[in-house]
Amino acid sequence: MRLDAMYQEIILDHYRNPHNKGLREPHDGEAHHVNPTCGDEVTLRVSLTPSGGDVIDGSATVRDVSYDSMGCSISQASASVLTDLLIGRSVDEGMRMLDAFTEMMHSKGEAEPDEDVLEDAVAFVGVSKYPARIKCALLAWMAWKDATVQSMQSVSNDSREGGDVPESAS
Amino acid sequence: MTAREPGPIDADKLRDDFEILSRTVRDDRPLVYLDSGATSQKPRQVLDAERDFYERHNAAVHRGAHQLAEEATDHYESARATIASFIGGRSDEVVFTKNATEAINLVAYAMSNAATAGETYSRFRIGPGDEVLVTEMEHHANLVPWQELCRRTGATLRWFSVTEEGRLDLSNMDDLVNERTKIVALAHQSNVLGTVNPVRTVAARAHEFGALVLLDAAQSVPHVPVDVTELGADFLAFSGHKMLGPNGIGVLWGRPELLAAMPPFITGGSMIGTVYIDRATWADPPQRFEAGVPMAPQAVGLAAACDYLSAVGMANVRDHERALTEYALERLGALDGVRLLGPADGEARGGTFSFVVDDIHPHDVGQVLDDQGLAVRVGHHCAWPLHRRFEVVATTRASLYLYNTYADVDALAEGITEAQRFFGAVPVREKGR
């Protein structure tokens, strides 16, 4: 049945029992994204740990991702899956997953996603058949990208100035 | 369940005119179209009229003296007469626009243009200290243009609240409508709640202070008989595509003395009186507000839509939708875990039903309905402040028209129950309880 192909069990599980929901401290960057067509919102925080020394780059580790959100099953489940996938990875790995996920979501259901790369996120391939829902699945990922870019700037500034998180990062 | 009285319209028969309504969607599900509030489907007669214009009379109207130009102009102006008569107005009171949104913007921009347009247009001047009054239930099309007008001119935006029942709260009308009020812009019928607003009451108060009254009639002109001579409004805006007509055409109706005192919004060809290299004068309305080659084929199509609706009878359209509305209120009201925004009774209410289903996001409700062939709208329906007022992010909206049937309402109620079953939201009530 079509609905079951879209709402795979993984998606419904994460929707009913979301992981890592609720904003946590400490965080280096935060992004708030809204889907203007439906009003769904996500606020997502990222905390990074430099891989060594003062220099922060793509090898930094995503120490934590937490979020608060309002929205449909797809956007909620996507945020939850994202946190499971990205916490503990390097920023570079996370960005590669983001690219792979984005590519899959624009595949109109044609993609044969690599489970080794996307793990549980492959469950969203069915959503990509429905153009109106692609944005729901991407909302948290786009927020993660923004929050991560902010985090990298913020951590770099910190290590240069030894100061607090700048106002613009939150 | 109420008896399903045969209404004044044989919708099953009438549906033969709408080829799209016989198609299937999502793997052979018959289409159940419940999104006419967003756009209506078009009968063959409208498509034929537009095609006939292109095939036999196509030329740029109000330009050129060849035979086709004459015929095209004649068809365009006849269409204007038909459409004017459909709302009880005169030809010179009807301005063609792209849609209702542009019609509203036309008035809002005319008001800010009046500041620099000379003494002739002083009636429309607005500035600091003046007030623009809207309502909390407006579609963004009748809200954002007024926010922007206030931003440009320094005027103040004020608004009527909406009650818990989804009616306009008139309790502070004496404060809201005052000597500073320049224009009151309100929906005739809410695109979310279905509420029909007490236009005459508001207009009477506004006119005591010389304020203008603009009615967003995009959701009323398609569904009920509208007579501009009885409403008390000064301007009326509506879209063709929501009333069986083509896309790309809308109407601004205005009182002729007001249109004559209004500076233009968009300038260019065919809206001019005389043009010199450094200045120009304006044509009389309605041409003053129709710059560029107009959408003649769409005007002809919209006139055909008016003819179609007149042949069915707008009173019959109203009564048909009223009967379906009563039935829908009863079916939806009987569902556990479903909350309807807007009036729960059929009084002063159209066939638009926005609702939330407990524990299921509207996107997900819409998805399950779509899977069963039902086309509804999900989201905030371009009325974000209204959704905020009811503390919901979004709703699912079903909206009816003359081609809908009792069976469509049944399909909606069953579809919602199916969504609840799929997401395991609430125990589904046994039949007959």
Coordinates of C-alpha atoms in Angstrom, one line a residue:
Chain A
M1 CA 0.0 0.0 0.0
R2 CA 1.2 3.5 -0.8
L3 CA 0.8 4.9 2.6
D4 CA 2.9 2.2 4.2
A5 CA 5.7 2.8 1.7
M6 CA 5.8 6.4 2.8
Y7 CA 5.2 6.0 6.5
Q8 CA 7.7 3.2 7.1
E9 CA 7.7 1.7 10.6
I10 CA 11.0 3.5 11.4
I11 CA 9.4 6.9 10.7
L12 CA 6.4 6.1 12.8
D13 CA 8.5 4.9 15.6
H14 CA 10.7 8.0 15.7
Y15 CA 7.5 10.1 15.4
R16 CA 5.9 8.4 18.4
N17 CA 9.1 8.3 20.5
P18 CA 11.5 11.0 19.3
H19 CA 15.1 10.8 20.3
N20 CA 17.1 13.7 21.7
K21 CA 14.1 16.1 21.7
G22 CA 14.3 19.0 24.0
L23 CA 16.9 21.8 23.9
R24 CA 20.1 21.1 25.8
E25 CA 23.1 23.0 27.0
P26 CA 25.9 23.6 26.3
H27 CA 25.6 24.6 22.6
D28 CA 27.8 26.5 20.2
G29 CA 25.2 27.3 17.6
E30 CA 21.5 27.3 17.2
A31 CA 19.2 27.7 14.2
H32 CA 15.5 28.2 13.9
H33 CA 13.8 27.1 10.7
V34 CA 10.2 27.5 9.6
N35 CA 8.4 25.9 6.7
P36 CA 6.4 28.9 5.5
T37 CA 3.8 26.8 3.7
C38 CA 2.6 25.0 6.8
G39 CA 4.1 26.9 9.8
D40 CA 6.1 23.9 11.0
E41 CA 9.1 24.9 13.1
V42 CA 12.3 23.5 14.4
T43 CA 14.9 25.0 16.7
L44 CA 18.1 23.0 16.6
R45 CA 21.3 23.3 18.7
V46 CA 24.7 21.9 17.9
S47 CA 27.7 21.5 20.1
L48 CA 31.2 20.7 18.6
T49 CA 34.4 19.4 20.0
P50 CA 37.6 20.3 18.1
S51 CA 39.5 17.2 17.0
G52 CA 42.7 18.6 18.5
G53 CA 44.4 21.9 19.1
D54 CA 42.7 25.2 18.6
V55 CA 41.8 24.9 15.0
I56 CA 38.2 23.9 14.3
D57 CA 37.5 22.3 10.9
G58 CA 35.5 19.6 9.3
S59 CA 37.2 17.0 11.5
A60 CA 35.6 18.4 14.6
T61 CA 33.2 16.0 16.3
V62 CA 29.5 16.7 16.6
R63 CA 29.3 16.4 20.4
D64 CA 25.6 17.0 20.7
V65 CA 22.5 17.8 18.7
S66 CA 19.3 18.7 20.5
Y67 CA 16.1 20.3 19.1
D68 CA 12.6 21.4 19.8
S69 CA 10.0 21.2 17.1
M70 CA 6.4 21.4 16.0
G71 CA 5.3 19.6 12.9
C72 CA 4.1 16.6 11.1
S73 CA 5.2 13.0 11.5
I74 CA 7.8 13.4 8.7
S75 CA 9.5 16.5 10.1
Q76 CA 9.5 15.1 13.6
A77 CA 10.8 11.7 12.7
S78 CA 13.4 13.3 10.4
A79 CA 14.8 15.5 13.2
S80 CA 14.9 12.5 15.5
V81 CA 16.7 10.2 13.0
L82 CA 19.1 13.1 12.3
T83 CA 20.3 13.3 15.9
D84 CA 20.9 9.5 16.1
L85 CA 22.9 9.7 12.9
L86 CA 25.0 12.8 13.6
I87 CA 25.9 12.8 17.2
G88 CA 29.4 11.5 17.5
R89 CA 30.3 11.9 13.8
S90 CA 32.7 14.4 12.4
V91 CA 31.3 17.5 10.8
D92 CA 32.6 16.4 7.4
E93 CA 30.8 13.0 7.7
G94 CA 27.7 14.8 8.7
M95 CA 27.8 17.1 5.7
R96 CA 28.3 14.1 3.4
M97 CA 25.2 12.5 5.0
L98 CA 23.3 15.8 4.5
D99 CA 24.3 15.8 0.8
A100 CA 23.3 12.1 0.4
F101 CA 20.0 12.7 2.2
T102 CA 19.2 15.8 0.1
E103 CA 20.0 14.0 -3.1
M104 CA 17.7 11.1 -2.0
M105 CA 14.9 13.5 -1.1
H106 CA 15.0 15.1 -4.6
S107 CA 15.0 11.7 -6.4
K108 CA 11.2 11.5 -6.8
G109 CA 11.2 8.1 -5.2
E110 CA 13.8 6.8 -7.8
A111 CA 16.8 6.7 -5.5
E112 CA 18.3 3.4 -4.2
P113 CA 19.9 4.9 -1.2
D114 CA 23.0 3.4 0.4
E115 CA 22.0 2.1 3.8
D116 CA 25.7 2.0 4.8
V117 CA 25.8 5.8 4.3
L118 CA 22.3 6.9 5.4
E119 CA 21.4 4.1 7.9
D120 CA 17.8 4.7 9.2
A121 CA 17.4 7.8 7.1
V122 CA 16.9 5.6 4.0
A123 CA 13.4 5.1 5.4
F124 CA 12.5 8.6 4.0
V125 CA 13.0 7.6 0.3
G126 CA 9.2 7.0 0.1
V127 CA 8.6 10.6 1.1
S128 CA 10.5 11.8 -1.9
K129 CA 7.7 10.7 -4.1
Y130 CA 5.5 13.5 -2.7
P131 CA 6.9 16.9 -3.6
A132 CA 4.8 18.7 -1.0
R133 CA 6.5 16.7 1.8
I134 CA 10.1 16.9 0.8
K135 CA 10.5 20.1 2.8
C136 CA 9.1 18.4 5.9
A137 CA 11.9 15.8 5.7
L138 CA 14.6 18.4 5.0
L139 CA 13.6 21.0 7.6
A140 CA 15.8 19.7 10.5
W141 CA 18.7 18.9 8.2
M142 CA 18.8 22.5 6.9
A143 CA 18.7 23.7 10.5
W144 CA 21.5 21.4 11.4
K145 CA 23.6 22.8 8.6
D146 CA 23.0 26.4 9.7
A147 CA 23.6 25.6 13.4
T148 CA 26.8 23.7 12.5
V149 CA 28.2 26.6 10.4
Q150 CA 27.4 28.9 13.3
S151 CA 29.0 26.5 15.8
M152 CA 32.2 26.4 13.8
Q153 CA 32.5 30.2 13.7
S154 CA 31.6 30.4 17.3
V155 CA 34.1 27.8 18.5
S156 CA 36.8 29.4 16.3
N157 CA 36.1 32.8 17.9
D158 CA 36.2 31.3 21.3
S159 CA 39.6 29.7 20.8
R160 CA 40.9 33.0 19.3
E161 CA 39.4 35.3 22.0
G162 CA 38.8 32.9 24.8
G163 CA 35.5 34.7 25.2
D164 CA 31.9 33.7 25.5
V165 CA 29.6 32.5 22.7
P166 CA 28.8 35.6 20.7
E167 CA 25.3 36.9 20.7
S168 CA 24.8 36.3 17.0
A169 CA 25.3 32.6 17.5
S170 CA 22.1 32.0 19.5
Chain B
M1 CA -27.9 11.3 10.5
T2 CA -30.1 13.8 8.7
A3 CA -32.2 12.8 5.7
R4 CA -30.2 13.5 2.6
E5 CA -32.8 15.6 0.8
P6 CA -32.3 15.9 -2.9
G7 CA -31.1 19.5 -3.3
P8 CA -32.0 22.1 -5.9
I9 CA -29.0 21.0 -7.9
D10 CA -28.5 17.6 -9.5
A11 CA -24.7 17.6 -8.8
D12 CA -24.2 14.1 -10.3
K13 CA -25.6 15.3 -13.7
L14 CA -23.8 18.7 -13.5
R15 CA -20.5 16.9 -12.9
D16 CA -20.6 15.7 -16.5
D17 CA -19.6 19.2 -17.5
F18 CA -16.4 18.9 -15.5
E19 CA -14.2 16.3 -17.2
I20 CA -11.5 16.4 -14.5
L21 CA -14.0 15.2 -11.8
S22 CA -14.3 11.8 -13.6
R23 CA -10.5 11.1 -13.4
T24 CA -8.8 8.9 -10.9
V25 CA -5.8 9.7 -8.8
R26 CA -3.2 7.7 -6.7
D27 CA -3.7 4.3 -8.4
D28 CA -7.3 4.4 -9.6
R29 CA -9.0 6.1 -6.7
P30 CA -11.9 8.3 -8.0
L31 CA -11.1 11.9 -7.3
V32 CA -13.0 13.6 -4.5
Y33 CA -12.3 17.3 -5.0
L34 CA -12.7 19.2 -1.8
D35 CA -10.4 22.1 -2.5
S36 CA -12.6 24.6 -4.3
G37 CA -11.7 27.2 -1.7
A38 CA -8.2 27.2 -3.2
T39 CA -9.4 26.9 -6.8
S40 CA -12.5 25.6 -8.5
Q41 CA -12.6 23.2 -11.4
K42 CA -13.8 24.5 -14.8
P43 CA -16.7 23.3 -16.8
R44 CA -16.4 22.5 -20.5
Q45 CA -18.4 25.6 -21.4
V46 CA -15.7 27.9 -19.9
L47 CA -12.9 26.1 -21.7
D48 CA -14.8 26.2 -24.9
A49 CA -15.5 30.0 -24.6
E50 CA -11.8 30.7 -24.1
R51 CA -10.8 28.4 -27.0
D52 CA -13.4 29.9 -29.2
F53 CA -12.0 33.4 -28.6
Y54 CA -8.4 32.2 -29.4
E55 CA -9.6 30.3 -32.5
R56 CA -11.8 33.0 -34.0
H57 CA -11.4 36.5 -32.5
N58 CA -7.9 36.7 -31.1
A59 CA -6.3 40.2 -31.2
A60 CA -5.0 42.8 -28.8
V61 CA -8.1 44.6 -27.5
H62 CA -8.5 48.4 -27.5
R63 CA -5.8 48.7 -30.1
G64 CA -5.9 48.6 -33.9
A65 CA -8.8 49.0 -36.3
H66 CA -8.8 45.7 -38.1
Q67 CA -11.8 43.4 -37.9
L68 CA -10.2 41.0 -35.4
A69 CA -9.3 43.9 -33.1
E70 CA -12.9 45.1 -33.2
E71 CA -14.3 41.7 -32.5
A72 CA -11.8 41.0 -29.7
T73 CA -12.6 44.4 -28.1
D74 CA -16.3 43.7 -28.4
H75 CA -16.0 40.3 -26.7
Y76 CA -13.8 41.8 -24.0
E77 CA -16.3 44.6 -23.2
S78 CA -19.3 42.2 -23.5
A79 CA -17.6 40.0 -20.9
R80 CA -17.2 43.0 -18.6
A81 CA -20.9 43.7 -18.9
T82 CA -21.8 40.1 -18.2
I83 CA -19.5 40.0 -15.1
A84 CA -20.7 43.4 -13.9
S85 CA -24.3 42.3 -14.2
F86 CA -23.5 39.0 -12.3
I87 CA -22.8 41.1 -9.2
G88 CA -25.4 43.7 -9.8
G89 CA -23.0 46.4 -11.0
R90 CA -22.4 48.4 -14.2
S91 CA -19.7 47.9 -16.7
D92 CA -17.8 51.1 -15.9
E93 CA -17.5 49.9 -12.3
V94 CA -15.7 46.7 -13.1
V95 CA -11.9 46.7 -13.4
F96 CA -10.1 43.6 -14.5
T97 CA -7.1 42.5 -12.5
K98 CA -4.9 39.4 -12.3
N99 CA -6.8 38.1 -9.3
A100 CA -8.4 39.3 -6.0
T101 CA -4.9 39.9 -4.5
E102 CA -4.0 42.3 -7.3
A103 CA -7.4 44.0 -6.9
I104 CA -6.8 44.7 -3.2
N105 CA -3.2 45.8 -4.0
L106 CA -4.7 48.2 -6.6
V107 CA -6.6 50.1 -3.9
A108 CA -3.8 49.9 -1.4
Y109 CA -1.3 51.3 -3.8
A110 CA -3.7 53.9 -5.1
M111 CA -4.0 55.2 -1.6
S112 CA -0.2 55.6 -1.2
N113 CA 0.1 57.0 -4.7
A114 CA -2.5 59.6 -3.8
A115 CA 0.0 61.3 -1.6
T116 CA 1.9 62.6 -4.6
A117 CA -0.9 62.6 -7.2
G118 CA -2.2 66.1 -6.7
E119 CA -5.5 67.6 -5.4
T120 CA -7.7 65.6 -7.8
Y121 CA -6.9 62.5 -5.8
S122 CA -6.9 63.9 -2.3
R123 CA -9.9 61.7 -1.3
F124 CA -7.5 58.7 -1.1
R125 CA -4.7 60.4 0.8
I126 CA -3.5 58.6 3.9
G127 CA -0.7 59.3 6.4
P128 CA 0.4 59.4 10.1
G129 CA -2.6 59.6 12.4
D130 CA -4.9 57.8 10.0
E131 CA -6.0 54.3 10.6
V132 CA -6.6 51.2 8.5
L133 CA -8.9 48.6 9.9
V134 CA -8.7 44.9 9.1
T135 CA -9.8 41.7 10.9
E136 CA -7.9 38.8 12.5
M137 CA -9.5 36.4 10.0
E138 CA -8.1 38.0 6.8
H139 CA -6.4 36.0 4.1
H140 CA -2.8 37.4 3.7
A141 CA -4.1 38.9 0.5
N142 CA -6.3 41.3 2.5
L143 CA -3.8 41.8 5.3
V144 CA -0.2 42.2 4.0
P145 CA -1.1 44.9 1.4
W146 CA -2.6 47.0 4.3
Q147 CA 0.4 46.3 6.5
E148 CA 2.6 47.6 3.7
L149 CA 0.4 50.6 3.1
C150 CA 0.7 51.6 6.7
R151 CA 4.5 51.0 6.6
R152 CA 4.8 53.3 3.5
T153 CA 2.6 56.0 4.7
G154 CA 2.9 56.0 8.5
A155 CA -0.8 55.2 9.1
T156 CA -1.7 52.8 11.9
L157 CA -3.0 49.2 11.3
R158 CA -5.8 48.0 13.6
W159 CA -8.0 44.9 13.6
F160 CA -11.2 43.3 14.8
S161 CA -10.6 40.2 16.9
V162 CA -12.3 36.8 16.2
T163 CA -14.4 35.1 18.9
E164 CA -13.9 31.5 20.0
E165 CA -16.9 30.6 17.8
G166 CA -15.1 32.0 14.8
R167 CA -17.2 35.1 14.5
L168 CA -16.1 38.7 14.2
D169 CA -15.9 40.4 17.6
L170 CA -17.9 43.6 17.1
S171 CA -17.9 44.5 20.9
N172 CA -15.2 47.2 20.4
M173 CA -16.4 48.4 17.0
D174 CA -17.2 51.9 18.4
D175 CA -13.5 52.2 19.3
L176 CA -12.1 50.6 16.2
V177 CA -14.1 52.5 13.7
N178 CA -13.6 56.2 14.3
E179 CA -12.9 59.6 12.7
R180 CA -9.3 58.5 12.0
T181 CA -10.4 55.3 10.1
K182 CA -9.6 55.7 6.4
I183 CA -10.5 52.3 5.1
V184 CA -12.0 49.1 6.5
A185 CA -10.9 45.9 4.7
L186 CA -12.6 42.7 5.5
A187 CA -13.5 39.3 4.2
H188 CA -17.1 38.7 3.1
Q189 CA -16.6 35.0 3.9
S190 CA -13.6 33.6 5.7
N191 CA -11.5 31.2 3.6
V192 CA -10.7 29.2 6.8
L193 CA -13.7 29.4 9.1
G194 CA -16.5 29.8 6.5
T195 CA -17.9 32.6 8.6
V196 CA -20.0 35.1 6.7
N197 CA -19.3 38.6 8.2
P198 CA -21.9 41.2 9.0
V199 CA -20.8 43.5 6.2
R200 CA -23.7 45.9 6.4
T201 CA -23.3 46.5 10.1
V202 CA -19.6 47.3 9.7
A203 CA -20.1 49.4 6.6
A204 CA -22.8 51.5 8.1
R205 CA -20.5 52.4 11.0
A206 CA -17.5 53.0 8.7
H207 CA -19.6 55.3 6.5
E208 CA -20.6 57.4 9.5
F209 CA -17.0 58.5 9.6
G210 CA -16.4 58.7 5.8
A211 CA -14.2 55.6 5.8
L212 CA -14.0 53.4 2.7
V213 CA -15.1 49.8 2.9
L214 CA -13.4 47.1 0.9
L215 CA -14.7 43.6 0.8
D216 CA -12.6 40.6 0.0
A217 CA -15.3 38.6 -1.8
A218 CA -13.1 35.9 -3.2
Q219 CA -15.0 33.3 -1.1
S220 CA -18.5 34.7 -1.5
V221 CA -19.1 35.7 -5.1
P222 CA -18.5 32.1 -6.3
H223 CA -20.9 30.7 -3.7
V224 CA -23.8 33.0 -2.9
P225 CA -25.8 35.6 -4.8
V226 CA -23.9 38.9 -4.4
D227 CA -25.5 42.3 -5.2
V228 CA -23.1 45.2 -4.8
T229 CA -26.0 47.6 -4.5
E230 CA -27.1 45.9 -1.3
L231 CA -23.9 45.2 0.5
G232 CA -22.9 48.7 1.5
A233 CA -19.3 48.2 0.4
D234 CA -17.3 50.7 -1.7
F235 CA -15.0 48.1 -3.2
L236 CA -15.3 44.4 -3.9
A237 CA -12.5 42.1 -4.9
F238 CA -12.8 38.6 -6.3
S239 CA -10.9 36.0 -8.4
G240 CA -12.1 34.3 -11.5
H241 CA -10.5 30.9 -10.9
K242 CA -12.4 30.3 -7.7
M243 CA -15.8 30.6 -9.6
L244 CA -15.4 28.2 -12.5
G245 CA -13.4 30.8 -14.5
P246 CA -9.9 30.8 -15.8
N247 CA -6.8 31.7 -13.9
G248 CA -5.2 35.0 -14.4
I249 CA -8.3 37.2 -14.1
G250 CA -9.8 38.9 -11.1
V251 CA -12.1 41.8 -10.6
L252 CA -12.1 45.0 -8.6
W253 CA -15.6 46.5 -8.4
G254 CA -15.7 50.0 -7.1
R255 CA -18.2 52.8 -6.8
P256 CA -17.8 54.9 -10.0
E257 CA -17.3 58.2 -8.2
L258 CA -14.5 56.6 -6.1
L259 CA -12.8 54.9 -9.1
A260 CA -12.8 58.3 -10.8
A261 CA -11.1 59.9 -7.8
M262 CA -8.5 57.2 -7.5
P263 CA -5.0 57.5 -9.0
P264 CA -3.6 54.6 -10.9
F265 CA -1.6 51.7 -9.5
I266 CA 0.2 50.2 -12.6
T267 CA 1.0 52.6 -15.4
G268 CA 1.8 52.0 -19.0
G269 CA -0.1 51.5 -22.3
S270 CA -3.8 52.0 -22.7
M271 CA -4.4 53.5 -19.2
I272 CA -3.4 57.0 -20.5
G273 CA -5.2 60.1 -21.6
T274 CA -2.4 62.0 -23.2
V275 CA 1.3 61.3 -23.1
Y276 CA 4.2 63.8 -23.6
I277 CA 7.8 63.0 -23.3
D278 CA 7.9 64.2 -19.7
R279 CA 4.4 63.5 -18.3
A280 CA 1.1 61.8 -18.9
T281 CA -2.6 62.1 -18.0
W282 CA -4.9 59.2 -17.2
A283 CA -7.8 57.6 -18.9
D284 CA -11.2 57.3 -17.2
P285 CA -11.9 54.2 -15.2
P286 CA -11.9 51.3 -15.8
Q287 CA -9.2 51.7 -18.4
R288 CA -7.1 53.8 -16.0
F289 CA -6.5 50.7 -14.0
E290 CA -5.9 48.3 -16.9
A291 CA -2.4 49.0 -18.1
G292 CA -1.0 46.8 -20.9
V293 CA -2.7 44.4 -23.2
P294 CA -5.5 42.9 -21.0
M295 CA -6.4 39.2 -20.5
A296 CA -9.3 39.2 -23.0
P297 CA -9.5 35.4 -23.4
Q298 CA -9.7 35.0 -19.7
A299 CA -12.4 37.7 -19.4
V300 CA -14.4 35.8 -22.0
G301 CA -13.9 32.6 -20.0
L302 CA -15.0 34.3 -16.8
A303 CA -18.1 35.7 -18.5
A304 CA -18.9 32.1 -19.6
A305 CA -18.4 31.0 -16.0
C306 CA -20.9 33.7 -14.9
D307 CA -23.4 32.5 -17.5
Y308 CA -22.9 29.0 -16.3
L309 CA -23.5 29.9 -12.7
S310 CA -26.5 32.1 -13.6
A311 CA -28.1 29.3 -15.6
V312 CA -27.8 27.0 -12.6
G313 CA -29.0 29.9 -10.4
M314 CA -26.8 31.4 -7.7
A315 CA -29.7 30.9 -5.2
N316 CA -29.6 27.2 -6.1
V317 CA -25.8 27.1 -5.6
R318 CA -26.2 28.7 -2.2
D319 CA -29.0 26.3 -1.2
H320 CA -27.1 23.3 -2.4
E321 CA -24.0 24.2 -0.5
R322 CA -26.1 25.1 2.6
A323 CA -27.6 21.6 2.6
L324 CA -24.2 20.0 2.2
T325 CA -22.8 22.3 4.9
E326 CA -25.5 21.2 7.4
Y327 CA -24.7 17.6 6.6
A328 CA -20.9 18.1 6.8
L329 CA -21.2 19.8 10.2
E330 CA -23.2 16.9 11.4
R331 CA -20.8 14.2 10.1
L332 CA -17.7 16.1 11.3
G333 CA -19.3 17.0 14.6
A334 CA -19.9 13.3 15.3
L335 CA -16.3 12.3 14.9
D336 CA -14.3 11.9 18.1
G337 CA -11.0 13.8 18.3
V338 CA -11.9 16.2 15.5
R339 CA -12.1 19.9 16.3
L340 CA -13.6 22.3 13.8
L341 CA -12.5 25.9 13.7
G342 CA -15.3 28.3 13.0
P343 CA -19.1 28.2 13.5
A344 CA -20.5 24.8 14.4
D345 CA -23.9 25.7 13.1
G346 CA -24.9 26.5 9.5
E347 CA -26.1 30.0 10.2
A348 CA -24.2 32.7 8.3
R349 CA -21.6 30.2 7.3
G350 CA -20.3 28.8 4.0
G351 CA -19.1 25.3 3.0
T352 CA -15.5 25.6 4.2
F353 CA -14.3 23.3 7.0
S354 CA -11.0 23.7 8.7
F355 CA -10.3 21.2 11.4
V356 CA -7.6 19.6 13.6
V357 CA -7.5 16.0 14.4
D358 CA -6.1 15.2 17.8
D359 CA -2.6 13.9 17.8
I360 CA -2.3 13.9 14.0
H361 CA -0.6 16.8 12.1
P362 CA -2.7 18.2 9.3
H363 CA 0.0 17.2 6.8
D364 CA -0.4 13.6 7.8
V365 CA -4.2 13.9 7.8
G366 CA -4.0 15.3 4.2
Q367 CA -1.7 12.6 3.2
V368 CA -4.0 9.8 4.2
L369 CA -6.9 11.6 2.6
D370 CA -4.9 12.0 -0.6
D371 CA -4.1 8.3 -0.5
Q372 CA -7.9 7.8 -0.7
G373 CA -8.4 10.2 -3.6
L374 CA -9.5 13.2 -1.5
A375 CA -8.1 16.6 -2.5
V376 CA -8.0 18.9 0.6
R377 CA -5.8 21.7 1.6
V378 CA -3.4 21.5 4.6
G379 CA -1.5 24.3 6.2
H380 CA -2.5 27.8 7.4
H381 CA -4.4 28.6 4.2
C382 CA -2.7 32.0 3.9
A383 CA -4.3 33.0 7.2
W384 CA -1.4 32.6 9.7
P385 CA -2.6 35.2 12.3
L386 CA -6.0 33.5 12.4
H387 CA -4.4 30.1 13.1
R388 CA -2.2 31.7 15.8
R389 CA -5.4 33.1 17.3
F390 CA -6.7 29.5 17.6
E391 CA -3.3 28.3 18.8
V392 CA -2.9 25.9 16.0
V393 CA 0.0 25.7 13.6
A394 CA -2.0 24.4 10.7
T395 CA -5.3 22.8 9.9
T396 CA -6.8 20.5 7.3
R397 CA -9.4 22.3 5.1
A398 CA -12.2 20.8 3.0
S399 CA -14.2 23.3 0.9
L400 CA -17.3 22.6 -1.1
Y401 CA -18.8 23.8 -4.3
L402 CA -21.8 23.2 -6.5
Y403 CA -20.4 20.0 -8.0
N404 CA -19.9 18.3 -4.6
T405 CA -22.3 15.7 -3.3
Y406 CA -23.3 14.0 0.0
A407 CA -21.1 11.1 -1.0
D408 CA -18.1 13.5 -1.0
V409 CA -18.9 14.5 2.5
D410 CA -19.2 10.8 3.5
A411 CA -15.8 10.2 1.9
L412 CA -14.3 13.0 4.0
A413 CA -15.7 11.7 7.3
E414 CA -14.5 8.2 6.4
G415 CA -11.1 9.5 5.4
I416 CA -10.6 11.2 8.7
T417 CA -11.6 8.0 10.5
E418 CA -9.0 6.2 8.4
A419 CA -6.3 8.7 9.3
Q420 CA -7.1 8.1 12.9
R421 CA -6.9 4.4 12.4
F422 CA -3.6 4.6 10.5
F423 CA -1.9 6.7 13.1
G424 CA -3.6 5.0 16.0
A425 CA -4.7 8.4 17.3
V426 CA -8.0 7.6 19.0
P427 CA -10.1 4.4 19.3
V428 CA -12.4 4.5 16.4
R429 CA -16.0 4.8 17.6
E430 CA -18.3 2.0 16.7
K431 CA -20.9 2.8 14.1
G432 CA -24.3 3.9 15.3
R433 CA -23.2 5.0 18.7

